mmCIF file with all atom_site columns, C-alpha atoms in Angstrom:
data_model
loop_
_atom_site.group_PDB
_atom_site.id
_atom_site.type_symbol
_atom_site.label_atom_id
_atom_site.label_alt_id
_atom_site.label_comp_id
_atom_site.label_asym_id
_atom_site.label_entity_id
_atom_site.label_seq_id
_atom_site.pdbx_PDB_ins_code
_atom_site.Cartn_x
_atom_site.Cartn_y
_atom_site.Cartn_z
_atom_site.occupancy
_atom_site.B_iso_or_equiv
_atom_site.pdbx_formal_charge
_atom_site.auth_seq_id
_atom_site.auth_comp_id
_atom_site.auth_asym_id
_atom_site.auth_atom_id
_atom_site.pdbx_PDB_model_num
ATOM 1   C CA . MET A 1 1   ? 103.601 78.236  123.939 1.00 0.00 ? 1   MET A CA 1
ATOM 2   C CA . LEU A 1 2   ? 105.038 80.753  121.506 1.00 0.00 ? 2   LEU A CA 1
ATOM 3   C CA . ALA A 1 3   ? 104.253 80.627  117.782 1.00 0.00 ? 3   ALA A CA 1
ATOM 4   C CA . LEU A 1 4   ? 106.275 82.479  115.201 1.00 0.00 ? 4   LEU A CA 1
ATOM 5   C CA . ILE A 1 5   ? 104.777 84.059  112.129 1.00 0.00 ? 5   ILE A CA 1
ATOM 6   C CA . GLY A 1 6   ? 107.242 83.683  109.223 1.00 0.00 ? 6   GLY A CA 1
ATOM 7   C CA . PHE A 1 7   ? 107.913 86.219  106.522 1.00 0.00 ? 7   PHE A CA 1
ATOM 8   C CA . HIS A 1 8   ? 109.278 85.754  103.063 1.00 0.00 ? 8   HIS A CA 1
ATOM 9   C CA . TYR A 1 9   ? 112.441 87.285  101.704 1.00 0.00 ? 9   TYR A CA 1
ATOM 10  C CA . TYR A 1 10  ? 111.576 86.453  98.078  1.00 0.00 ? 10  TYR A CA 1
ATOM 11  C CA . SER A 1 11  ? 114.788 87.017  96.065  1.00 0.00 ? 11  SER A CA 1
ATOM 12  C CA . ARG A 1 12  ? 116.739 88.664  98.908  1.00 0.00 ? 12  ARG A CA 1
ATOM 13  C CA . GLN A 1 13  ? 119.124 86.615  101.064 1.00 0.00 ? 13  GLN A CA 1
ATOM 14  C CA . PRO A 1 14  ? 118.918 87.355  104.786 1.00 0.00 ? 14  PRO A CA 1
ATOM 15  C CA . PHE A 1 15  ? 122.278 88.399  106.306 1.00 0.00 ? 15  PHE A CA 1
ATOM 16  C CA . ASP A 1 16  ? 123.270 86.760  109.521 1.00 0.00 ? 16  ASP A CA 1
ATOM 17  C CA . ALA A 1 17  ? 125.664 87.788  112.312 1.00 0.00 ? 17  ALA A CA 1
ATOM 18  C CA . ALA A 1 18  ? 126.916 85.508  115.065 1.00 0.00 ? 18  ALA A CA 1
ATOM 19  C CA . THR A 1 19  ? 128.206 85.772  118.619 1.00 0.00 ? 19  THR A CA 1
ATOM 20  C CA . GLN A 1 20  ? 129.394 83.153  121.001 1.00 0.00 ? 20  GLN A CA 1
ATOM 21  C CA . ASP A 1 21  ? 128.494 83.266  124.770 1.00 0.00 ? 21  ASP A CA 1
ATOM 22  C CA . SER A 1 22  ? 129.037 80.700  127.373 1.00 0.00 ? 22  SER A CA 1
ATOM 23  C CA . VAL A 1 23  ? 128.295 80.025  130.965 1.00 0.00 ? 23  VAL A CA 1
ATOM 24  C CA . HIS A 1 24  ? 130.824 78.007  133.005 1.00 0.00 ? 24  HIS A CA 1
ATOM 25  C CA . LEU A 1 25  ? 129.545 76.199  136.074 1.00 0.00 ? 25  LEU A CA 1
ATOM 26  C CA . THR A 1 26  ? 131.750 74.241  138.634 1.00 0.00 ? 26  THR A CA 1
ATOM 27  C CA . PRO A 1 27  ? 131.049 72.271  141.709 1.00 0.00 ? 27  PRO A CA 1
ATOM 28  C CA . GLU A 1 28  ? 132.040 75.460  143.692 1.00 0.00 ? 28  GLU A CA 1
ATOM 29  C CA . LYS A 1 29  ? 129.588 77.561  141.601 1.00 0.00 ? 29  LYS A CA 1
ATOM 30  C CA . PRO A 1 30  ? 126.906 75.046  140.468 1.00 0.00 ? 30  PRO A CA 1
ATOM 31  C CA . LYS A 1 31  ? 124.165 77.495  139.727 1.00 0.00 ? 31  LYS A CA 1
ATOM 32  C CA . TYR A 1 32  ? 123.575 80.341  137.147 1.00 0.00 ? 32  TYR A CA 1
ATOM 33  C CA . PRO A 1 33  ? 121.312 83.058  138.586 1.00 0.00 ? 33  PRO A CA 1
ATOM 34  C CA . GLY A 1 34  ? 119.633 83.879  135.219 1.00 0.00 ? 34  GLY A CA 1
ATOM 35  C CA . GLY A 1 35  ? 120.174 86.755  132.828 1.00 0.00 ? 35  GLY A CA 1
ATOM 36  C CA . LEU A 1 36  ? 118.600 90.183  132.277 1.00 0.00 ? 36  LEU A CA 1
ATOM 37  C CA . TRP A 1 37  ? 115.715 91.201  130.094 1.00 0.00 ? 37  TRP A CA 1
ATOM 38  C CA . HIS A 1 38  ? 117.019 92.446  126.747 1.00 0.00 ? 38  HIS A CA 1
ATOM 39  C CA . ILE A 1 39  ? 116.582 92.614  122.958 1.00 0.00 ? 39  ILE A CA 1
ATOM 40  C CA . GLU A 1 40  ? 119.571 91.867  120.757 1.00 0.00 ? 40  GLU A CA 1
ATOM 41  C CA . GLY A 1 41  ? 121.447 94.598  119.044 1.00 0.00 ? 41  GLY A CA 1
ATOM 42  C CA . THR A 1 42  ? 120.349 98.143  118.346 1.00 0.00 ? 42  THR A CA 1
ATOM 43  C CA . GLY A 1 43  ? 117.595 99.509  116.126 1.00 0.00 ? 43  GLY A CA 1
ATOM 44  C CA . SER A 1 44  ? 120.099 100.461 113.349 1.00 0.00 ? 44  SER A CA 1
ATOM 45  C CA . GLU A 1 45  ? 121.296 96.803  113.092 1.00 0.00 ? 45  GLU A CA 1
ATOM 46  C CA . GLN A 1 46  ? 117.809 95.720  111.859 1.00 0.00 ? 46  GLN A CA 1
ATOM 47  C CA . ILE A 1 47  ? 118.000 92.263  113.527 1.00 0.00 ? 47  ILE A CA 1
ATOM 48  C CA . VAL A 1 48  ? 114.608 90.540  112.898 1.00 0.00 ? 48  VAL A CA 1
ATOM 49  C CA . ALA A 1 49  ? 115.221 87.201  114.612 1.00 0.00 ? 49  ALA A CA 1
ATOM 50  C CA . THR A 1 50  ? 117.555 85.568  117.046 1.00 0.00 ? 50  THR A CA 1
ATOM 51  C CA . GLY A 1 51  ? 118.545 81.818  117.177 1.00 0.00 ? 51  GLY A CA 1
ATOM 52  C CA . LEU A 1 52  ? 120.100 80.228  120.231 1.00 0.00 ? 52  LEU A CA 1
ATOM 53  C CA . TYR A 1 53  ? 121.714 76.807  120.036 1.00 0.00 ? 53  TYR A CA 1
ATOM 54  C CA . HIS A 1 54  ? 122.286 74.898  123.275 1.00 0.00 ? 54  HIS A CA 1
ATOM 55  C CA . GLU A 1 55  ? 124.768 72.118  123.783 1.00 0.00 ? 55  GLU A CA 1
ATOM 56  C CA . ASN A 1 56  ? 125.622 69.932  126.748 1.00 0.00 ? 56  ASN A CA 1
ATOM 57  C CA . ILE A 1 57  ? 123.148 71.489  129.138 1.00 0.00 ? 57  ILE A CA 1
ATOM 58  C CA . THR A 1 58  ? 120.180 70.357  131.063 1.00 0.00 ? 58  THR A CA 1
ATOM 59  C CA . ASP A 1 59  ? 116.837 71.753  129.807 1.00 0.00 ? 59  ASP A CA 1
ATOM 60  C CA . SER A 1 60  ? 116.283 75.349  130.881 1.00 0.00 ? 60  SER A CA 1
ATOM 61  C CA . GLU A 1 61  ? 113.839 78.111  130.226 1.00 0.00 ? 61  GLU A CA 1
ATOM 62  C CA . LEU A 1 62  ? 114.035 81.198  128.050 1.00 0.00 ? 62  LEU A CA 1
ATOM 63  C CA . SER A 1 63  ? 111.328 83.708  129.170 1.00 0.00 ? 63  SER A CA 1
ATOM 64  C CA . PHE A 1 64  ? 109.731 86.196  126.812 1.00 0.00 ? 64  PHE A CA 1
ATOM 65  C CA . ARG A 1 65  ? 107.745 89.453  127.232 1.00 0.00 ? 65  ARG A CA 1
ATOM 66  C CA . VAL A 1 66  ? 106.698 92.367  125.053 1.00 0.00 ? 66  VAL A CA 1
ATOM 67  C CA . ILE A 1 67  ? 106.394 96.011  125.746 1.00 0.00 ? 67  ILE A CA 1
ATOM 68  C CA . VAL A 1 68  ? 102.692 97.204  125.563 1.00 0.00 ? 68  VAL A CA 1
ATOM 69  C CA . ASP A 1 69  ? 101.069 100.574 125.207 1.00 0.00 ? 69  ASP A CA 1
ATOM 70  C CA . GLU A 1 70  ? 99.425  102.182 128.172 1.00 0.00 ? 70  GLU A CA 1
ATOM 71  C CA . PRO A 1 71  ? 95.609  101.708 127.880 1.00 0.00 ? 71  PRO A CA 1
ATOM 72  C CA . ASP A 1 72  ? 93.244  104.607 127.740 1.00 0.00 ? 72  ASP A CA 1
ATOM 73  C CA . TYR A 1 73  ? 91.566  105.248 131.076 1.00 0.00 ? 73  TYR A CA 1
ATOM 74  C CA . GLU A 1 74  ? 89.880  108.047 132.977 1.00 0.00 ? 74  GLU A CA 1
ATOM 75  C CA . GLN A 1 75  ? 92.202  110.143 135.148 1.00 0.00 ? 75  GLN A CA 1
ATOM 76  C CA . ASN A 1 76  ? 92.572  108.660 138.702 1.00 0.00 ? 76  ASN A CA 1
ATOM 77  C CA . ASP A 1 77  ? 90.848  105.415 137.624 1.00 0.00 ? 77  ASP A CA 1
ATOM 78  C CA . ARG A 1 78  ? 93.747  103.265 138.704 1.00 0.00 ? 78  ARG A CA 1
ATOM 79  C CA . LEU A 1 79  ? 91.630  100.624 140.397 1.00 0.00 ? 79  LEU A CA 1
ATOM 80  C CA . ASP A 1 80  ? 89.788  99.660  137.232 1.00 0.00 ? 80  ASP A CA 1
ATOM 81  C CA . VAL A 1 81  ? 93.050  99.651  135.223 1.00 0.00 ? 81  VAL A CA 1
ATOM 82  C CA . THR A 1 82  ? 94.598  97.349  137.697 1.00 0.00 ? 82  THR A CA 1
ATOM 83  C CA . ALA A 1 83  ? 91.550  95.065  137.759 1.00 0.00 ? 83  ALA A CA 1
ATOM 84  C CA . MET A 1 84  ? 91.098  95.023  133.952 1.00 0.00 ? 84  MET A CA 1
ATOM 85  C CA . TYR A 1 85  ? 94.736  94.941  132.708 1.00 0.00 ? 85  TYR A CA 1
ATOM 86  C CA . GLY A 1 86  ? 96.664  93.824  135.768 1.00 0.00 ? 86  GLY A CA 1
ATOM 87  C CA . LEU A 1 87  ? 98.810  97.017  135.459 1.00 0.00 ? 87  LEU A CA 1
ATOM 88  C CA . GLU A 1 88  ? 100.060 98.525  138.743 1.00 0.00 ? 88  GLU A CA 1
ATOM 89  C CA . ARG A 1 89  ? 100.873 102.223 139.200 1.00 0.00 ? 89  ARG A CA 1
ATOM 90  C CA . HIS A 1 90  ? 104.537 102.914 138.136 1.00 0.00 ? 90  HIS A CA 1
ATOM 91  C CA . ALA A 1 91  ? 105.027 99.361  136.885 1.00 0.00 ? 91  ALA A CA 1
ATOM 92  C CA . LEU A 1 92  ? 106.678 98.402  133.632 1.00 0.00 ? 92  LEU A CA 1
ATOM 93  C CA . LEU A 1 93  ? 104.296 98.246  130.734 1.00 0.00 ? 93  LEU A CA 1
ATOM 94  C CA . VAL A 1 94  ? 105.180 94.763  129.620 1.00 0.00 ? 94  VAL A CA 1
ATOM 95  C CA . GLN A 1 95  ? 103.140 91.678  128.980 1.00 0.00 ? 95  GLN A CA 1
ATOM 96  C CA . PRO A 1 96  ? 104.627 88.254  129.905 1.00 0.00 ? 96  PRO A CA 1
ATOM 97  C CA . LEU A 1 97  ? 104.403 85.811  126.999 1.00 0.00 ? 97  LEU A CA 1
ATOM 98  C CA . GLY A 1 98  ? 105.568 82.662  128.793 1.00 0.00 ? 98  GLY A CA 1
ATOM 99  C CA . ALA A 1 99  ? 108.794 80.689  128.282 1.00 0.00 ? 99  ALA A CA 1
ATOM 100 C CA . ALA A 1 100 ? 110.238 78.129  125.894 1.00 0.00 ? 100 ALA A CA 1
ATOM 101 C CA . THR A 1 101 ? 112.314 75.227  126.979 1.00 0.00 ? 101 THR A CA 1
ATOM 102 C CA . ALA A 1 102 ? 115.884 75.299  125.578 1.00 0.00 ? 102 ALA A CA 1
ATOM 103 C CA . ILE A 1 103 ? 116.530 71.647  124.763 1.00 0.00 ? 103 ILE A CA 1
ATOM 104 C CA . ASP A 1 104 ? 120.045 70.263  124.295 1.00 0.00 ? 104 ASP A CA 1
ATOM 105 C CA . GLY A 1 105 ? 120.992 69.969  120.641 1.00 0.00 ? 105 GLY A CA 1
ATOM 106 C CA . ARG A 1 106 ? 118.160 72.116  119.342 1.00 0.00 ? 106 ARG A CA 1
ATOM 107 C CA . CYS A 1 107 ? 118.015 75.673  117.943 1.00 0.00 ? 107 CYS A CA 1
ATOM 108 C CA . LEU A 1 108 ? 115.478 78.047  119.407 1.00 0.00 ? 108 LEU A CA 1
ATOM 109 C CA . VAL A 1 109 ? 114.544 80.927  117.048 1.00 0.00 ? 109 VAL A CA 1
ATOM 110 C CA . PHE A 1 110 ? 112.395 83.893  117.973 1.00 0.00 ? 110 PHE A CA 1
ATOM 111 C CA . PRO A 1 111 ? 111.589 87.380  116.629 1.00 0.00 ? 111 PRO A CA 1
ATOM 112 C CA . ASN A 1 112 ? 113.749 90.159  117.905 1.00 0.00 ? 112 ASN A CA 1
ATOM 113 C CA . THR A 1 113 ? 110.591 92.188  118.829 1.00 0.00 ? 113 THR A CA 1
ATOM 114 C CA . LEU A 1 114 ? 110.479 90.143  122.157 1.00 0.00 ? 114 LEU A CA 1
ATOM 115 C CA . GLN A 1 115 ? 112.467 90.810  125.241 1.00 0.00 ? 115 GLN A CA 1
ATOM 116 C CA . HIS A 1 116 ? 113.980 87.654  126.523 1.00 0.00 ? 116 HIS A CA 1
ATOM 117 C CA . LYS A 1 117 ? 116.095 86.407  129.398 1.00 0.00 ? 117 LYS A CA 1
ATOM 118 C CA . ILE A 1 118 ? 117.663 83.078  130.423 1.00 0.00 ? 118 ILE A CA 1
ATOM 119 C CA . GLU A 1 119 ? 116.091 81.711  133.557 1.00 0.00 ? 119 GLU A CA 1
ATOM 120 C CA . PRO A 1 120 ? 118.298 80.217  136.334 1.00 0.00 ? 120 PRO A CA 1
ATOM 121 C CA . PHE A 1 121 ? 119.723 76.817  135.840 1.00 0.00 ? 121 PHE A CA 1
ATOM 122 C CA . GLU A 1 122 ? 122.239 74.539  137.533 1.00 0.00 ? 122 GLU A CA 1
ATOM 123 C CA . LEU A 1 123 ? 124.633 71.709  136.917 1.00 0.00 ? 123 LEU A CA 1
ATOM 124 C CA . GLY A 1 124 ? 122.995 68.328  136.108 1.00 0.00 ? 124 GLY A CA 1
ATOM 125 C CA . ASP A 1 125 ? 125.713 66.564  137.971 1.00 0.00 ? 125 ASP A CA 1
ATOM 126 C CA . PRO A 1 126 ? 126.899 68.829  140.842 1.00 0.00 ? 126 PRO A CA 1
ATOM 127 C CA . THR A 1 127 ? 130.193 66.878  141.185 1.00 0.00 ? 127 THR A CA 1
ATOM 128 C CA . MET A 1 128 ? 131.328 67.695  137.626 1.00 0.00 ? 128 MET A CA 1
ATOM 129 C CA . PRO A 1 129 ? 131.919 70.989  135.809 1.00 0.00 ? 129 PRO A CA 1
ATOM 130 C CA . GLY A 1 130 ? 129.552 72.033  133.190 1.00 0.00 ? 130 GLY A CA 1
ATOM 131 C CA . LEU A 1 131 ? 129.385 74.467  130.246 1.00 0.00 ? 131 LEU A CA 1
ATOM 132 C CA . ARG A 1 132 ? 126.462 76.101  128.541 1.00 0.00 ? 132 ARG A CA 1
ATOM 133 C CA . LYS A 1 133 ? 127.477 77.348  125.100 1.00 0.00 ? 133 LYS A CA 1
ATOM 134 C CA . ILE A 1 134 ? 125.209 79.807  123.482 1.00 0.00 ? 134 ILE A CA 1
ATOM 135 C CA . PRO A 1 135 ? 126.149 80.575  119.903 1.00 0.00 ? 135 PRO A CA 1
ATOM 136 C CA . ALA A 1 136 ? 123.633 83.294  118.895 1.00 0.00 ? 136 ALA A CA 1
ATOM 137 C CA . PHE A 1 137 ? 122.654 83.811  115.220 1.00 0.00 ? 137 PHE A CA 1
ATOM 138 C CA . PHE A 1 138 ? 121.015 87.106  114.350 1.00 0.00 ? 138 PHE A CA 1
ATOM 139 C CA . LEU A 1 139 ? 119.006 87.398  111.085 1.00 0.00 ? 139 LEU A CA 1
ATOM 140 C CA . VAL A 1 140 ? 119.148 90.913  109.661 1.00 0.00 ? 140 VAL A CA 1
ATOM 141 C CA . ASP A 1 141 ? 116.279 92.324  107.525 1.00 0.00 ? 141 ASP A CA 1
ATOM 142 C CA . PRO A 1 142 ? 117.579 92.189  103.997 1.00 0.00 ? 142 PRO A CA 1
ATOM 143 C CA . THR A 1 143 ? 115.227 94.825  102.797 1.00 0.00 ? 143 THR A CA 1
ATOM 144 C CA . LYS A 1 144 ? 116.841 97.424  105.156 1.00 0.00 ? 144 LYS A CA 1
ATOM 145 C CA . THR A 1 145 ? 120.172 99.185  104.515 1.00 0.00 ? 145 THR A CA 1
ATOM 146 C CA . ILE A 1 146 ? 122.464 98.722  107.487 1.00 0.00 ? 146 ILE A CA 1
ATOM 147 C CA . PRO A 1 147 ? 124.659 101.684 108.227 1.00 0.00 ? 147 PRO A CA 1
ATOM 148 C CA . SER A 1 148 ? 128.345 100.881 107.718 1.00 0.00 ? 148 SER A CA 1
ATOM 149 C CA . THR A 1 149 ? 131.634 102.757 107.965 1.00 0.00 ? 149 THR A CA 1
ATOM 150 C CA . SER A 1 150 ? 130.906 104.313 104.635 1.00 0.00 ? 150 SER A CA 1
ATOM 151 C CA . VAL A 1 151 ? 128.230 106.502 106.205 1.00 0.00 ? 151 VAL A CA 1
ATOM 152 C CA . ILE A 1 152 ? 129.188 106.435 109.899 1.00 0.00 ? 152 ILE A CA 1
ATOM 153 C CA . PRO A 1 153 ? 132.164 108.675 110.775 1.00 0.00 ? 153 PRO A CA 1
ATOM 154 C CA . PRO A 1 154 ? 135.110 107.215 112.762 1.00 0.00 ? 154 PRO A CA 1
ATOM 155 C CA . GLN A 1 155 ? 134.507 107.008 116.528 1.00 0.00 ? 155 GLN A CA 1
ATOM 156 C CA . GLN A 1 156 ? 138.028 106.431 117.626 1.00 0.00 ? 156 GLN A CA 1
ATOM 157 C CA . LYS A 1 157 ? 139.726 109.531 119.130 1.00 0.00 ? 157 LYS A CA 1
ATOM 158 C CA . GLU A 1 158 ? 143.048 108.901 117.274 1.00 0.00 ? 158 GLU A CA 1
ATOM 159 C CA . ARG A 1 159 ? 141.232 108.661 113.945 1.00 0.00 ? 159 ARG A CA 1
ATOM 160 C CA . LEU A 1 160 ? 139.381 111.938 114.559 1.00 0.00 ? 160 LEU A CA 1
ATOM 161 C CA . GLN A 1 161 ? 142.676 113.658 115.314 1.00 0.00 ? 161 GLN A CA 1
ATOM 162 C CA . GLU A 1 162 ? 144.133 112.422 112.046 1.00 0.00 ? 162 GLU A CA 1
ATOM 163 C CA . LEU A 1 163 ? 141.111 113.824 110.213 1.00 0.00 ? 163 LEU A CA 1
ATOM 164 C CA . MET A 1 164 ? 141.272 117.123 112.082 1.00 0.00 ? 164 MET A CA 1
ATOM 165 C CA . ASN A 1 165 ? 145.075 117.737 111.481 1.00 0.00 ? 165 ASN A CA 1
ATOM 166 C CA . PRO A 1 166 ? 144.663 118.877 107.788 1.00 0.00 ? 166 PRO A CA 1
ATOM 167 C CA . LEU A 1 167 ? 141.858 121.214 108.927 1.00 0.00 ? 167 LEU A CA 1
ATOM 168 C CA . THR A 1 168 ? 143.829 122.987 111.499 1.00 0.00 ? 168 THR A CA 1
ATOM 169 C CA . GLU A 1 169 ? 147.060 123.359 109.581 1.00 0.00 ? 169 GLU A CA 1
ATOM 170 C CA . GLY A 1 170 ? 147.661 126.935 108.399 1.00 0.00 ? 170 GLY A CA 1
ATOM 171 C CA . THR A 1 171 ? 144.822 128.256 110.505 1.00 0.00 ? 171 THR A CA 1
ATOM 172 C CA . THR A 1 172 ? 144.712 130.336 113.598 1.00 0.00 ? 172 THR A CA 1
ATOM 173 C CA . VAL A 1 173 ? 142.829 127.557 115.453 1.00 0.00 ? 173 VAL A CA 1
ATOM 174 C CA . PRO A 1 174 ? 145.244 126.034 117.914 1.00 0.00 ? 174 PRO A CA 1
ATOM 175 C CA . PHE A 1 175 ? 145.370 122.200 117.857 1.00 0.00 ? 175 PHE A CA 1
ATOM 176 C CA . ASP A 1 176 ? 145.103 122.207 121.637 1.00 0.00 ? 176 ASP A CA 1
ATOM 177 C CA . ALA A 1 177 ? 141.645 123.727 121.264 1.00 0.00 ? 177 ALA A CA 1
ATOM 178 C CA . VAL A 1 178 ? 140.630 120.926 118.936 1.00 0.00 ? 178 VAL A CA 1
ATOM 179 C CA . LYS A 1 179 ? 142.209 118.428 121.245 1.00 0.00 ? 179 LYS A CA 1
ATOM 180 C CA . ASP A 1 180 ? 140.168 119.786 124.131 1.00 0.00 ? 180 ASP A CA 1
ATOM 181 C CA . GLN A 1 181 ? 136.971 119.386 122.124 1.00 0.00 ? 181 GLN A CA 1
ATOM 182 C CA . LEU A 1 182 ? 137.930 115.773 121.177 1.00 0.00 ? 182 LEU A CA 1
ATOM 183 C CA . ALA A 1 183 ? 138.470 115.051 124.944 1.00 0.00 ? 183 ALA A CA 1
ATOM 184 C CA . GLU A 1 184 ? 134.825 115.969 125.486 1.00 0.00 ? 184 GLU A CA 1
ATOM 185 C CA . LEU A 1 185 ? 133.734 113.167 123.096 1.00 0.00 ? 185 LEU A CA 1
ATOM 186 C CA . PRO A 1 186 ? 132.734 109.727 124.390 1.00 0.00 ? 186 PRO A CA 1
ATOM 187 C CA . GLY A 1 187 ? 135.931 107.796 124.931 1.00 0.00 ? 187 GLY A CA 1
ATOM 188 C CA . GLY A 1 188 ? 137.921 110.966 125.136 1.00 0.00 ? 188 GLY A CA 1
ATOM 189 C CA . GLU A 1 189 ? 140.470 111.646 127.913 1.00 0.00 ? 189 GLU A CA 1
#
Protein backbone atom coordinates (compact mmCIF):
# COMPACT_ATOMS: atom_id res chain seq x y z
CA MET A 1 0.00 0.00 0.00
CA LEU A 2 1.31 3.43 -0.91
CA ALA A 3 0.78 6.51 1.19
CA LEU A 4 1.27 10.03 -0.05
CA ILE A 5 2.55 12.87 2.08
CA GLY A 6 0.85 16.11 1.16
CA PHE A 7 2.40 19.53 0.96
CA HIS A 8 0.80 22.94 1.22
CA TYR A 9 0.90 25.57 -1.46
CA TYR A 10 -0.35 28.29 0.89
CA SER A 11 -1.32 31.22 -1.30
CA ARG A 12 0.09 29.88 -4.57
CA GLN A 13 -2.11 27.99 -6.97
CA PRO A 14 -0.63 24.81 -8.47
CA PHE A 15 -0.42 24.75 -12.25
CA ASP A 16 -1.58 21.64 -14.01
CA ALA A 17 -0.99 20.24 -17.45
CA ALA A 18 -2.95 17.44 -19.06
CA THR A 19 -2.39 14.77 -21.68
CA GLN A 20 -4.67 12.07 -23.03
CA ASP A 21 -3.53 8.54 -23.72
CA SER A 22 -5.56 5.49 -24.58
CA VAL A 23 -5.18 1.79 -25.19
CA HIS A 24 -7.52 0.16 -27.72
CA LEU A 25 -8.14 -3.57 -27.34
CA THR A 26 -10.07 -5.74 -29.79
CA PRO A 27 -11.07 -9.41 -29.92
CA GLU A 28 -8.08 -9.85 -32.27
CA LYS A 29 -5.77 -8.04 -29.82
CA PRO A 30 -7.38 -8.65 -26.41
CA LYS A 31 -4.30 -8.10 -24.22
CA TYR A 32 -2.11 -5.11 -23.38
CA PRO A 33 1.46 -6.23 -22.57
CA GLY A 34 2.13 -3.45 -20.08
CA GLY A 35 4.09 -0.23 -20.20
CA LEU A 36 7.66 0.81 -19.49
CA TRP A 37 9.10 2.23 -16.28
CA HIS A 38 9.13 6.02 -16.44
CA ILE A 39 8.69 9.33 -14.65
CA GLU A 40 6.53 11.99 -16.30
CA GLY A 41 8.10 15.03 -17.91
CA THR A 42 11.58 16.43 -17.50
CA GLY A 43 13.33 17.99 -14.54
CA SER A 44 12.79 21.49 -15.90
CA GLU A 45 9.02 20.95 -16.01
CA GLN A 46 8.88 20.68 -12.19
CA ILE A 47 6.04 18.13 -12.16
CA VAL A 48 5.41 17.17 -8.53
CA ALA A 49 2.48 14.78 -8.91
CA THR A 50 0.65 12.78 -11.55
CA GLY A 51 -3.02 11.85 -11.53
CA LEU A 52 -4.47 9.11 -13.73
CA TYR A 53 -8.19 8.63 -14.25
CA HIS A 54 -9.40 5.29 -15.56
CA GLU A 55 -12.72 4.80 -17.28
CA ASN A 56 -14.39 1.73 -18.73
CA ILE A 57 -11.65 -0.76 -17.87
CA THR A 58 -11.33 -3.74 -15.63
CA ASP A 59 -9.20 -3.14 -12.55
CA SER A 60 -5.49 -3.18 -13.34
CA GLU A 61 -2.25 -2.54 -11.50
CA LEU A 62 0.07 0.46 -11.60
CA SER A 63 3.47 -0.58 -10.21
CA PHE A 64 5.89 1.79 -8.50
CA ARG A 65 9.59 1.82 -7.73
CA VAL A 66 12.16 4.36 -6.61
CA ILE A 67 15.84 4.82 -7.40
CA VAL A 68 18.10 4.16 -4.41
CA ASP A 69 21.70 5.06 -3.64
CA GLU A 70 24.32 2.34 -3.65
CA PRO A 71 25.04 1.29 -0.06
CA ASP A 72 28.51 1.58 1.45
CA TYR A 73 30.37 -1.72 1.48
CA GLU A 74 33.88 -3.08 1.52
CA GLN A 75 35.46 -3.68 -1.87
CA ASN A 76 34.69 -7.19 -3.19
CA ASP A 77 32.09 -7.75 -0.44
CA ARG A 78 29.34 -8.52 -2.95
CA LEU A 79 27.92 -11.54 -1.10
CA ASP A 80 27.04 -9.53 2.01
CA VAL A 81 25.57 -6.72 -0.11
CA THR A 82 23.39 -9.24 -1.92
CA ALA A 83 22.31 -10.90 1.33
CA MET A 84 21.68 -7.65 3.22
CA TYR A 85 20.20 -5.41 0.52
CA GLY A 86 19.10 -7.84 -2.18
CA LEU A 87 21.25 -6.01 -4.73
CA GLU A 88 22.86 -8.09 -7.45
CA ARG A 89 26.05 -7.11 -9.26
CA HIS A 90 25.30 -4.79 -12.23
CA ALA A 91 21.59 -4.70 -11.33
CA LEU A 92 19.56 -1.50 -11.37
CA LEU A 93 19.58 0.34 -8.06
CA VAL A 94 15.83 0.49 -7.58
CA GLN A 95 13.53 -0.46 -4.75
CA PRO A 96 10.12 -1.90 -5.64
CA LEU A 97 7.34 -0.14 -3.74
CA GLY A 98 4.43 -2.32 -4.74
CA ALA A 99 1.41 -1.55 -6.85
CA ALA A 100 -1.87 0.30 -6.64
CA THR A 101 -5.05 -0.93 -8.25
CA ALA A 102 -6.46 1.40 -10.88
CA ILE A 103 -10.21 1.21 -10.30
CA ASP A 104 -12.77 2.26 -12.88
CA GLY A 105 -14.11 5.76 -12.24
CA ARG A 106 -11.44 6.78 -9.74
CA CYS A 107 -8.39 9.00 -9.97
CA LEU A 108 -5.05 7.68 -8.74
CA VAL A 109 -2.57 10.43 -7.76
CA PHE A 110 1.07 9.82 -6.87
CA PRO A 111 4.26 11.88 -6.47
CA ASN A 112 6.40 12.30 -9.55
CA THR A 113 9.47 11.07 -7.67
CA LEU A 114 8.28 7.51 -8.27
CA GLN A 115 8.93 5.55 -11.41
CA HIS A 116 5.74 3.82 -12.52
CA LYS A 117 4.46 1.48 -15.18
CA ILE A 118 1.12 0.07 -16.21
CA GLU A 119 0.98 -3.68 -15.72
CA PRO A 120 -0.54 -5.97 -18.37
CA PHE A 121 -4.32 -6.14 -18.63
CA GLU A 122 -6.89 -7.55 -20.99
CA LEU A 123 -10.45 -7.22 -22.16
CA GLY A 124 -13.12 -7.98 -19.60
CA ASP A 125 -15.32 -9.45 -22.35
CA PRO A 126 -13.02 -10.93 -25.05
CA THR A 127 -15.83 -10.82 -27.65
CA MET A 128 -16.20 -7.02 -27.46
CA PRO A 129 -13.71 -4.24 -28.16
CA GLY A 130 -12.46 -2.25 -25.20
CA LEU A 131 -10.83 1.09 -24.55
CA ARG A 132 -8.68 2.26 -21.69
CA LYS A 133 -8.64 6.04 -21.52
CA ILE A 134 -5.89 7.57 -19.47
CA PRO A 135 -6.21 11.32 -19.07
CA ALA A 136 -3.11 12.30 -17.09
CA PHE A 137 -2.97 15.47 -15.01
CA PHE A 138 0.41 16.81 -13.95
CA LEU A 139 0.65 19.16 -10.97
CA VAL A 140 3.56 21.55 -11.32
CA ASP A 141 5.35 23.04 -8.31
CA PRO A 142 4.09 26.66 -8.13
CA THR A 143 7.15 27.76 -6.16
CA LYS A 144 9.44 27.01 -9.12
CA THR A 145 9.82 29.05 -12.26
CA ILE A 146 9.18 26.98 -15.35
CA PRO A 147 11.33 27.91 -18.35
CA SER A 148 9.28 29.30 -21.19
CA THR A 149 9.92 30.61 -24.67
CA SER A 150 10.93 33.92 -23.10
CA VAL A 151 14.15 32.31 -21.85
CA ILE A 152 14.55 29.28 -24.14
CA PRO A 153 15.82 30.05 -27.65
CA PRO A 154 13.88 28.75 -30.66
CA GLN A 155 14.59 25.12 -31.52
CA GLN A 156 13.17 25.01 -35.05
CA LYS A 157 15.77 25.20 -37.80
CA GLU A 158 13.69 27.62 -39.90
CA ARG A 159 13.35 30.05 -37.00
CA LEU A 160 17.09 29.91 -36.34
CA GLN A 161 17.73 30.75 -40.01
CA GLU A 162 15.44 33.79 -39.71
CA LEU A 163 17.38 34.95 -36.67
CA MET A 164 20.74 34.36 -38.36
CA ASN A 165 19.94 36.26 -41.59
CA PRO A 166 20.43 39.75 -40.11
CA LEU A 167 23.68 38.63 -38.51
CA THR A 168 25.19 37.42 -41.77
CA GLU A 169 24.01 40.30 -43.99
CA GLY A 170 26.85 42.62 -44.93
CA THR A 171 29.50 40.28 -43.51
CA THR A 172 32.05 38.06 -45.13
CA VAL A 173 30.50 35.00 -43.49
CA PRO A 174 28.76 33.08 -46.27
CA PHE A 175 25.26 31.99 -45.39
CA ASP A 176 26.11 28.48 -46.60
CA ALA A 177 28.61 28.19 -43.73
CA VAL A 178 25.89 29.18 -41.28
CA LYS A 179 23.50 26.77 -43.00
CA ASP A 180 26.05 23.96 -42.61
CA GLN A 181 26.29 24.71 -38.90
CA LEU A 182 22.51 24.71 -38.58
CA ALA A 183 22.42 21.31 -40.29
CA GLU A 184 24.55 19.96 -37.44
CA LEU A 185 21.91 20.92 -34.86
CA PRO A 186 19.34 18.36 -33.69
CA GLY A 187 16.56 18.29 -36.27
CA GLY A 188 18.91 19.65 -38.93
CA GLU A 189 19.22 18.13 -42.38
